[in-house]
PDB file of C-alpha atoms in Angstrom:
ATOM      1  CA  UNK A   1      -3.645  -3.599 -32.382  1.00 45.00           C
ATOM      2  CA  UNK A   2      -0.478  -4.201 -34.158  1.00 43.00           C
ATOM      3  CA  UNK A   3       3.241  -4.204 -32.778  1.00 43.00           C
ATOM      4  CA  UNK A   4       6.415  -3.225 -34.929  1.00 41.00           C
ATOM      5  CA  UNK A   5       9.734  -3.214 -34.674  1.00 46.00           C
ATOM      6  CA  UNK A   6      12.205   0.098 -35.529  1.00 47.00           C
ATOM      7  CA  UNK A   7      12.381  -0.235 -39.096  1.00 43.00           C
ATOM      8  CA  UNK A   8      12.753   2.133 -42.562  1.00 39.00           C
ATOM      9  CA  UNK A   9       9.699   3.836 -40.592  1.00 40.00           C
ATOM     10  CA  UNK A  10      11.387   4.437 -37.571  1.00 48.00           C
ATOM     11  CA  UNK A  11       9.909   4.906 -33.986  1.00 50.00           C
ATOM     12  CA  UNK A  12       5.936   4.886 -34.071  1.00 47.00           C
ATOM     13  CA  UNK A  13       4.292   7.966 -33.140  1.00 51.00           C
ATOM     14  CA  UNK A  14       1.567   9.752 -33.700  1.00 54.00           C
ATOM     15  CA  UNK A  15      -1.944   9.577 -35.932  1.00 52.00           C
ATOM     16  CA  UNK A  16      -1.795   8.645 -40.113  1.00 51.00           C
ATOM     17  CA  UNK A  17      -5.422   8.471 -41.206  1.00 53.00           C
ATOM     18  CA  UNK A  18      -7.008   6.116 -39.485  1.00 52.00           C
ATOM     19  CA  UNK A  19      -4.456   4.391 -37.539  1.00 58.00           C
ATOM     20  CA  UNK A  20      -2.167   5.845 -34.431  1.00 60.00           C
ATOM     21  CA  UNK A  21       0.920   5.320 -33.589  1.00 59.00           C
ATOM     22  CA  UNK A  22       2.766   5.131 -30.000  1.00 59.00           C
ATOM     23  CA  UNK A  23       5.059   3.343 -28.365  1.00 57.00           C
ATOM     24  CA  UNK A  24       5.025   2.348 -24.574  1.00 56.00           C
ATOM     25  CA  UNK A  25       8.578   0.628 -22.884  1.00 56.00           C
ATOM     26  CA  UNK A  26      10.302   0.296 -26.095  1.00 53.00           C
ATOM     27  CA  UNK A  27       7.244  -1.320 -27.896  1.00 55.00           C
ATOM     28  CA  UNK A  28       5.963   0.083 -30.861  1.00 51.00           C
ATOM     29  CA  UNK A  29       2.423  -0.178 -31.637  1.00 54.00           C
ATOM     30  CA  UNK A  30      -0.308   0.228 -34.735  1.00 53.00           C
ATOM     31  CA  UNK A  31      -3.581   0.919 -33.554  1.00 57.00           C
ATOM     32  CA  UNK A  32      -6.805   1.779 -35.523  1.00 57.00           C
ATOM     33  CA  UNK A  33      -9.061   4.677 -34.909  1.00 60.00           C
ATOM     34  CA  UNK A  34     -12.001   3.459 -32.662  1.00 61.00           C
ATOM     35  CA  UNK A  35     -15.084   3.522 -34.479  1.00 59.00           C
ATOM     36  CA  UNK A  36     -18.026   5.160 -33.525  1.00 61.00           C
ATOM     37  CA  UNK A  37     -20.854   3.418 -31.480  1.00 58.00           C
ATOM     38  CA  UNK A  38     -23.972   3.196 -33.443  1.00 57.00           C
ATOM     39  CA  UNK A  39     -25.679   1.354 -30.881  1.00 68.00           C
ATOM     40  CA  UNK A  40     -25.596   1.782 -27.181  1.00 78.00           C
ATOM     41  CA  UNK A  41     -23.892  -0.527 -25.040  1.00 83.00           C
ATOM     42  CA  UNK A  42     -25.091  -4.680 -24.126  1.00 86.00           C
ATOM     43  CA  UNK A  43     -26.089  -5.374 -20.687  1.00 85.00           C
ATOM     44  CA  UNK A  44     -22.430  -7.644 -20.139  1.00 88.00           C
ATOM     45  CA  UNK A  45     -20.705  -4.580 -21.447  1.00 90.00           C
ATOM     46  CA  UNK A  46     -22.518  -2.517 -18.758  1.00 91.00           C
ATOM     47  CA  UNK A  47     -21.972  -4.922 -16.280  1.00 91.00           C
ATOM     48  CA  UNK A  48     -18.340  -5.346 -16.945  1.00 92.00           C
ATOM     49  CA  UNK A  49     -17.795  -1.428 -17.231  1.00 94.00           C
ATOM     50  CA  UNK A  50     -20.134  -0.898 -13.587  1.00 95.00           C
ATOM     51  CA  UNK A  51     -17.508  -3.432 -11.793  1.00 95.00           C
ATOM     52  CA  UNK A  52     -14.267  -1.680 -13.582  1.00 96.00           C
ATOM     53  CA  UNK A  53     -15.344   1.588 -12.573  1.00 96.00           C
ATOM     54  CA  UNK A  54     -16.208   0.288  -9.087  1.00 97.00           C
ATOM     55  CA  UNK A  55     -12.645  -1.397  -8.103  1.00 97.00           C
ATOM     56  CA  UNK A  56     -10.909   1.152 -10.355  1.00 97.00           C
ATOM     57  CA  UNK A  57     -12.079   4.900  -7.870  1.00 97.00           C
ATOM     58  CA  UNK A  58     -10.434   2.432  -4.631  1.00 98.00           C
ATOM     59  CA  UNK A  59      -7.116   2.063  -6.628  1.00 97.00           C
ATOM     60  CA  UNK A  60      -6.470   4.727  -8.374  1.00 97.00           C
ATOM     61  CA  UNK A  61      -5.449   7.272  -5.679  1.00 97.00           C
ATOM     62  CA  UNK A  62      -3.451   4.978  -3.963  1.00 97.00           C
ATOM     63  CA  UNK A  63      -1.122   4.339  -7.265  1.00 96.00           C
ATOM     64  CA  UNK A  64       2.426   4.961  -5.546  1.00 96.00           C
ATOM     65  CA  UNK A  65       1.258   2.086  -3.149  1.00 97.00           C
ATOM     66  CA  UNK A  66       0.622  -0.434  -5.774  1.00 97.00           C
ATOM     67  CA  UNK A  67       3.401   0.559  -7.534  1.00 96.00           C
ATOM     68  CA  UNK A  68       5.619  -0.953  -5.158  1.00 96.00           C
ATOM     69  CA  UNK A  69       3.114  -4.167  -3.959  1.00 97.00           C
ATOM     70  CA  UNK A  70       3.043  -5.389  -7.342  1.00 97.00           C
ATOM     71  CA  UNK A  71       5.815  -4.192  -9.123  1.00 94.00           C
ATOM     72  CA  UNK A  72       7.324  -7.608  -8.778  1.00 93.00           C
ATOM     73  CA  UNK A  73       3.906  -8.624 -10.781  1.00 86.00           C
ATOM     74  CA  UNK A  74       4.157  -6.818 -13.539  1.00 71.00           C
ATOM     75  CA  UNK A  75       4.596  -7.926 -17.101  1.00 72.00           C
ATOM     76  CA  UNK A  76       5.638  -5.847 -20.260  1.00 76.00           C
ATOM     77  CA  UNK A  77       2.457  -5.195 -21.324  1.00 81.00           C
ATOM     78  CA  UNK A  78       0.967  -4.498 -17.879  1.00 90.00           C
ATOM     79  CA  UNK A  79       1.376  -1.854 -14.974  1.00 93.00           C
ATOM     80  CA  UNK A  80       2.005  -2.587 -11.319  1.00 94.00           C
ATOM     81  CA  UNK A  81      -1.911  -0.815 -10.938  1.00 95.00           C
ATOM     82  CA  UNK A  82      -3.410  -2.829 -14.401  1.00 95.00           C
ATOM     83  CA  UNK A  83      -2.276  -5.982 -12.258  1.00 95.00           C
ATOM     84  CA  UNK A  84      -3.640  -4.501  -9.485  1.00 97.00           C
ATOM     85  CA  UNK A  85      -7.207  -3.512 -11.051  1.00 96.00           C
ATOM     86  CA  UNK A  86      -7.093  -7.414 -12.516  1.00 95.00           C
ATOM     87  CA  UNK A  87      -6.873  -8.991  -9.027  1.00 96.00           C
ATOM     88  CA  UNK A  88      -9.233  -6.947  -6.971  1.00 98.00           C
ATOM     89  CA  UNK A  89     -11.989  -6.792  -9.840  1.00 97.00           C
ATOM     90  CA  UNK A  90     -12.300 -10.491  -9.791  1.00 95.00           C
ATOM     91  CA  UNK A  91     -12.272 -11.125  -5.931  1.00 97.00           C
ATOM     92  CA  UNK A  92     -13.669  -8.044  -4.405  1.00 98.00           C
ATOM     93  CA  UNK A  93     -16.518  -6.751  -6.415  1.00 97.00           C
ATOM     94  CA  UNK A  94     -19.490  -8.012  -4.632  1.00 97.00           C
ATOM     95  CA  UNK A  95     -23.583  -7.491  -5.375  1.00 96.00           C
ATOM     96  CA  UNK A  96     -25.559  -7.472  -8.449  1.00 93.00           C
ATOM     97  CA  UNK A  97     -25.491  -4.676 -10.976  1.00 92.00           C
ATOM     98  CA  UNK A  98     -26.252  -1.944 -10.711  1.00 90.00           C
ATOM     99  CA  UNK A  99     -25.385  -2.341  -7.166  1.00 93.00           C
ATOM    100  CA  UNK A 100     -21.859  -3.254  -6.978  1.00 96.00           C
ATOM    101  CA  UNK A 101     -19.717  -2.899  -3.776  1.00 97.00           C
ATOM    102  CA  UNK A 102     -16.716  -3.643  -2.560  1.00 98.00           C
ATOM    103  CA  UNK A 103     -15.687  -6.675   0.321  1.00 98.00           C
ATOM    104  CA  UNK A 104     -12.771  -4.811   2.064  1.00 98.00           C
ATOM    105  CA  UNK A 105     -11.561  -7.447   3.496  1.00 98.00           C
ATOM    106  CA  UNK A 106     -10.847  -9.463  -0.010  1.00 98.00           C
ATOM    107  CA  UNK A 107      -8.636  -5.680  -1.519  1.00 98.00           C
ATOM    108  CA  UNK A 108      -5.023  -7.159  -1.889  1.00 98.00           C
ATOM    109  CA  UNK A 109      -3.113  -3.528  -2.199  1.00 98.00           C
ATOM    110  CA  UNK A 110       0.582  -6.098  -2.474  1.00 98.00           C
ATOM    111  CA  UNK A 111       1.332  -9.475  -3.982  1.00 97.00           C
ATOM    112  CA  UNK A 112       4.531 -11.290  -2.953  1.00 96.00           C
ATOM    113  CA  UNK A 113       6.282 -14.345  -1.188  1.00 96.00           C
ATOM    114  CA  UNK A 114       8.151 -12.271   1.671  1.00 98.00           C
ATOM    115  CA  UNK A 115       7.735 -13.238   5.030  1.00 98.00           C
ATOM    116  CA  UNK A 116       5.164 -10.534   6.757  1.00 97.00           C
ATOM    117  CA  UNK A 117       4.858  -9.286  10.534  1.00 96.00           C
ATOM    118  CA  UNK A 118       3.484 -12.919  12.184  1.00 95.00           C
ATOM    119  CA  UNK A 119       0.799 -12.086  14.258  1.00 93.00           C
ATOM    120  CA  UNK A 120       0.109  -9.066  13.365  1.00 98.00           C
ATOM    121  CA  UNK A 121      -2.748  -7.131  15.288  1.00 97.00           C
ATOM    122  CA  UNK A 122      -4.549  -3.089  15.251  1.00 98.00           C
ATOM    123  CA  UNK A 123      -6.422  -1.185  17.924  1.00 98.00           C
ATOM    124  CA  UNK A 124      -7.652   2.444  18.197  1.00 98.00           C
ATOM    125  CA  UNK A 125      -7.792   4.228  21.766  1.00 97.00           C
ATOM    126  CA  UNK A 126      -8.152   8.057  22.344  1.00 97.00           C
ATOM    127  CA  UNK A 127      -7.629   8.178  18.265  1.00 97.00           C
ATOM    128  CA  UNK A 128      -4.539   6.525  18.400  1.00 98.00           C
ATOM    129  CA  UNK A 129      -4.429   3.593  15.754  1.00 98.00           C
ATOM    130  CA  UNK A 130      -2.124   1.287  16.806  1.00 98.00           C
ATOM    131  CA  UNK A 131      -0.520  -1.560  15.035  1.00 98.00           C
ATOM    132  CA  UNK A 132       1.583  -4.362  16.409  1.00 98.00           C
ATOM    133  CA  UNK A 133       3.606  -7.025  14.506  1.00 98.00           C
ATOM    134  CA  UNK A 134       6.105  -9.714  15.020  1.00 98.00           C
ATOM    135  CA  UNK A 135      10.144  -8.464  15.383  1.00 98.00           C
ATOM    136  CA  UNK A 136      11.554 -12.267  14.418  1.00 96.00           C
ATOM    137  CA  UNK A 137      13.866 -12.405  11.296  1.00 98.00           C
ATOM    138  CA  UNK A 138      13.736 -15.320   9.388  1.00 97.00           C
ATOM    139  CA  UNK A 139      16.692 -16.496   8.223  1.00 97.00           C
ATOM    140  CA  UNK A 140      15.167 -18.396   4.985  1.00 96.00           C
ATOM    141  CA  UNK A 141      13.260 -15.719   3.983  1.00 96.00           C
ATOM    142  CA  UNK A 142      16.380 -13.452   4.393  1.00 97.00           C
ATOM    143  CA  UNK A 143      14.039 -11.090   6.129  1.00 98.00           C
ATOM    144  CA  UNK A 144      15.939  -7.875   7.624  1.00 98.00           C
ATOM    145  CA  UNK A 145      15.329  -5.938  10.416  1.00 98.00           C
ATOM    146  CA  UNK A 146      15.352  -2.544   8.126  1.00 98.00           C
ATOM    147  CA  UNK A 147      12.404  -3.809   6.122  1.00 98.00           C
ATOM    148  CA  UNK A 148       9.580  -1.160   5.526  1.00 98.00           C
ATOM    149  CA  UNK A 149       6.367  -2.214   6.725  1.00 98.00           C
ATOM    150  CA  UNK A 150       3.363  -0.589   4.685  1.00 98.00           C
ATOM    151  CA  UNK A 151       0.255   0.342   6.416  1.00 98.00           C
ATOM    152  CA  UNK A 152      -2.680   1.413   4.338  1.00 98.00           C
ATOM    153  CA  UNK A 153      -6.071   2.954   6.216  1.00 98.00           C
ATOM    154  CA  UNK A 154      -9.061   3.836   4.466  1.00 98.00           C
ATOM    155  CA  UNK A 155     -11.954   6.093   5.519  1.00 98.00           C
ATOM    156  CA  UNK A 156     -15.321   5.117   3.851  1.00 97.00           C
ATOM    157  CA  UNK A 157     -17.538   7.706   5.025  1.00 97.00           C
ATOM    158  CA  UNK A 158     -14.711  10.370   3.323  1.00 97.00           C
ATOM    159  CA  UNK A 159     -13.259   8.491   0.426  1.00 97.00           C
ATOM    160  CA  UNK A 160     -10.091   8.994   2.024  1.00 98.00           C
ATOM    161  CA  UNK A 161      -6.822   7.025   2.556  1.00 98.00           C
ATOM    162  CA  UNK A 162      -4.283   7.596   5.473  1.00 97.00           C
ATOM    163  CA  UNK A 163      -1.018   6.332   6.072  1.00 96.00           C
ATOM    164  CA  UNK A 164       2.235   6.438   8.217  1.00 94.00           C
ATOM    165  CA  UNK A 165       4.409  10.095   7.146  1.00 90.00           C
ATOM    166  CA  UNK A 166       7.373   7.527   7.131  1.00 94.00           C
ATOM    167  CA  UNK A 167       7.331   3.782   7.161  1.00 96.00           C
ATOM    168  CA  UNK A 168       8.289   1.938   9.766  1.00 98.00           C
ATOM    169  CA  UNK A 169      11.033  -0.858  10.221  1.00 98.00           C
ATOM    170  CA  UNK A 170      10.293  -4.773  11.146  1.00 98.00           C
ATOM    171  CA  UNK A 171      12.503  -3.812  14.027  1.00 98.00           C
ATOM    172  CA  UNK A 172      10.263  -1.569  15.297  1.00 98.00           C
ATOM    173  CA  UNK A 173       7.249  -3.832  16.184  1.00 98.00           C
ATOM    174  CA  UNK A 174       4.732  -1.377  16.656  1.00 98.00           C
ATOM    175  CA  UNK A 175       3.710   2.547  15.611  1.00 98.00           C
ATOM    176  CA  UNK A 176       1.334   4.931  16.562  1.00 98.00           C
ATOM    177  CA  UNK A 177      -0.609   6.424  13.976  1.00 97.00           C
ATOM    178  CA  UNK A 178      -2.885   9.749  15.239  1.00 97.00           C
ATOM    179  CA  UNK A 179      -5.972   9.737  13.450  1.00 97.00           C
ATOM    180  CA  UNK A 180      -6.795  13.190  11.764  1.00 96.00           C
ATOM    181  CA  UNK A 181     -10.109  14.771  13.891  1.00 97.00           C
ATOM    182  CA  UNK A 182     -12.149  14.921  10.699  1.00 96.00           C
ATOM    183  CA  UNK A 183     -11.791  10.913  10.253  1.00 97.00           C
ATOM    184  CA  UNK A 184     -12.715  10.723  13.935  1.00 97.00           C
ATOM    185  CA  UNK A 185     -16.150   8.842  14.886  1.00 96.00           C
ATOM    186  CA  UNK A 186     -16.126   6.986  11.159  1.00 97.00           C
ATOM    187  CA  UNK A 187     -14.941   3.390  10.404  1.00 98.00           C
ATOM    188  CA  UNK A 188     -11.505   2.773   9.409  1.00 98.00           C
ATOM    189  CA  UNK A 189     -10.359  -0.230   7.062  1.00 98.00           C
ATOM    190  CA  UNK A 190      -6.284  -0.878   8.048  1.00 98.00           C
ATOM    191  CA  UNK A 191      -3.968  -3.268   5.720  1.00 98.00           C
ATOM    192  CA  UNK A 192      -0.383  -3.697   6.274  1.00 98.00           C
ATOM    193  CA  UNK A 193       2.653  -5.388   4.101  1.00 98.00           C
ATOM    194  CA  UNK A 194       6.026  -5.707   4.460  1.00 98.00           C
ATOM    195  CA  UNK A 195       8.923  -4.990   1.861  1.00 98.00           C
ATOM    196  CA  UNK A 196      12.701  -5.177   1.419  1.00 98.00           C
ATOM    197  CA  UNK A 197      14.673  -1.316   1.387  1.00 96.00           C
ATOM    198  CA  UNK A 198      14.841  -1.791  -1.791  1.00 95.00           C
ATOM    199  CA  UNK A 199      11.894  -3.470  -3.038  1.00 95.00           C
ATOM    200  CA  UNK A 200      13.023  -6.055  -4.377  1.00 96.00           C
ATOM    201  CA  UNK A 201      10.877  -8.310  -1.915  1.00 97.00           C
ATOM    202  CA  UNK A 202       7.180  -8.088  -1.668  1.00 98.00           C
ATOM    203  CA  UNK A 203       5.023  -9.649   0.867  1.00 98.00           C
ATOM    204  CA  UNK A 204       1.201 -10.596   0.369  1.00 98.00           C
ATOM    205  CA  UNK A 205      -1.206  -7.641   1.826  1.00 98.00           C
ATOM    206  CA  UNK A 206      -2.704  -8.782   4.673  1.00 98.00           C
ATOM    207  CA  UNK A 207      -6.271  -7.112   5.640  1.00 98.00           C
ATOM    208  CA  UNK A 208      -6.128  -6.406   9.793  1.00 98.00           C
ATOM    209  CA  UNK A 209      -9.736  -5.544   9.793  1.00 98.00           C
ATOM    210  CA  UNK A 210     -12.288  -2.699  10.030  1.00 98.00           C
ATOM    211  CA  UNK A 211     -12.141  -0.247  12.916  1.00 98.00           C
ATOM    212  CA  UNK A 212     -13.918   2.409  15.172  1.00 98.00           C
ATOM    213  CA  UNK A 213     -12.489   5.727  14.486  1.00 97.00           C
ATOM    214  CA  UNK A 214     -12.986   6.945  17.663  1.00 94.00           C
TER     215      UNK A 214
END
């Protein structure tokens, strides 16, 4: 794949013969047709498209999420969510093919240096999830007591994600999430991060474990 510049030809788009055009955040690019397969696909290939496909159904539906917990990460060429899909494939993809699976506890839905919530704990009662963390602002970090904290919960048994209808504060300390009655009597995977109002500051995901839905 080719880049170019504006030039006599102008901004690239669309398909001459065999090659396309597009461009993608001011970058112009020459691409060429792919060719057809004439032989079916090498065990690696196979391998490598299994694990893609594996980390790739996780991530995908939680895209606004990862667009804020690594849009510090990303690069011209890459997506908050490509960044994403390059982290998690290499650290939590587990097994052999064709029987790949994920290790929950390895996902990393944010990427960052920001100070997070301490000790930070969960617990389900009477399907209540619960989630405490600390209230201390650090004055090196330049932590602030309006900081959104991100909390993430996943539902194996539905391929389903749940989180809080509005963030809440570092001030806050805690918050109450009710669990919807279809999730209830499954297992519930719970990460949390922290951010800045405006997101400008990005903590590191931290995993909080895997819970009884009950």
């Amino acid at each position: 794949m080719a880049t170019i510049n504006n030039g006599v030809i102008g901004r690239a788009s669309g398909k001459v013969g065999a090659v396309i055009a597009s461009s993608w955040k001011s970058i112009n690019y020459l691409k060429g047709l792919p060719k057809k397969r004439t032989k079916g696909m090498s065990e690696e290939q196979l391998i490598q498209q299994d694990r893609f496909l594996k980390i790739s159904k996780f991530l995908m539906p939680i895209t606004p999420i990862l667009q804020v917990g690594f849009g510090l990460s990303k690069t011209d060429k890459m997506t908050p969510t490509n960044v994403a899909l390059q982290l998690n494939i290499a650290q939590a993809v587990t097994g052999t093919y064709p029987n790949f699976s994920l290790d929950y506890s390895k996902i990393e839905i944010s990427t960052g240096s920001y100070l997070n919530g301490g000790g930070m704990e969960a617990a389900v009662d009477s399907g209540i999830l619960s989630i405490y963390w600390d209230t201390i602002l650090n004055s090196l970090y330049k932590t602030k007591a309006d900081d959104q904290v991100i909390i993430l919960v996943y539902s194996p048994e539905k391929d389903e994600f749940m989180t809080a209808p509005t963030p809440p504060t570092r001030a806050a300390g805690t918050i109450d999430i009710q669990i919807p009655a279809h999730l209830l009597g499954g297992k519930g995977h719970v990460w949390i991060f922290f951010t800045d109002r405006k997101a400008e500051k990005v903590s590191k995901s931290t995993y909080l474990g895997e819970f009884d839905l009950a």
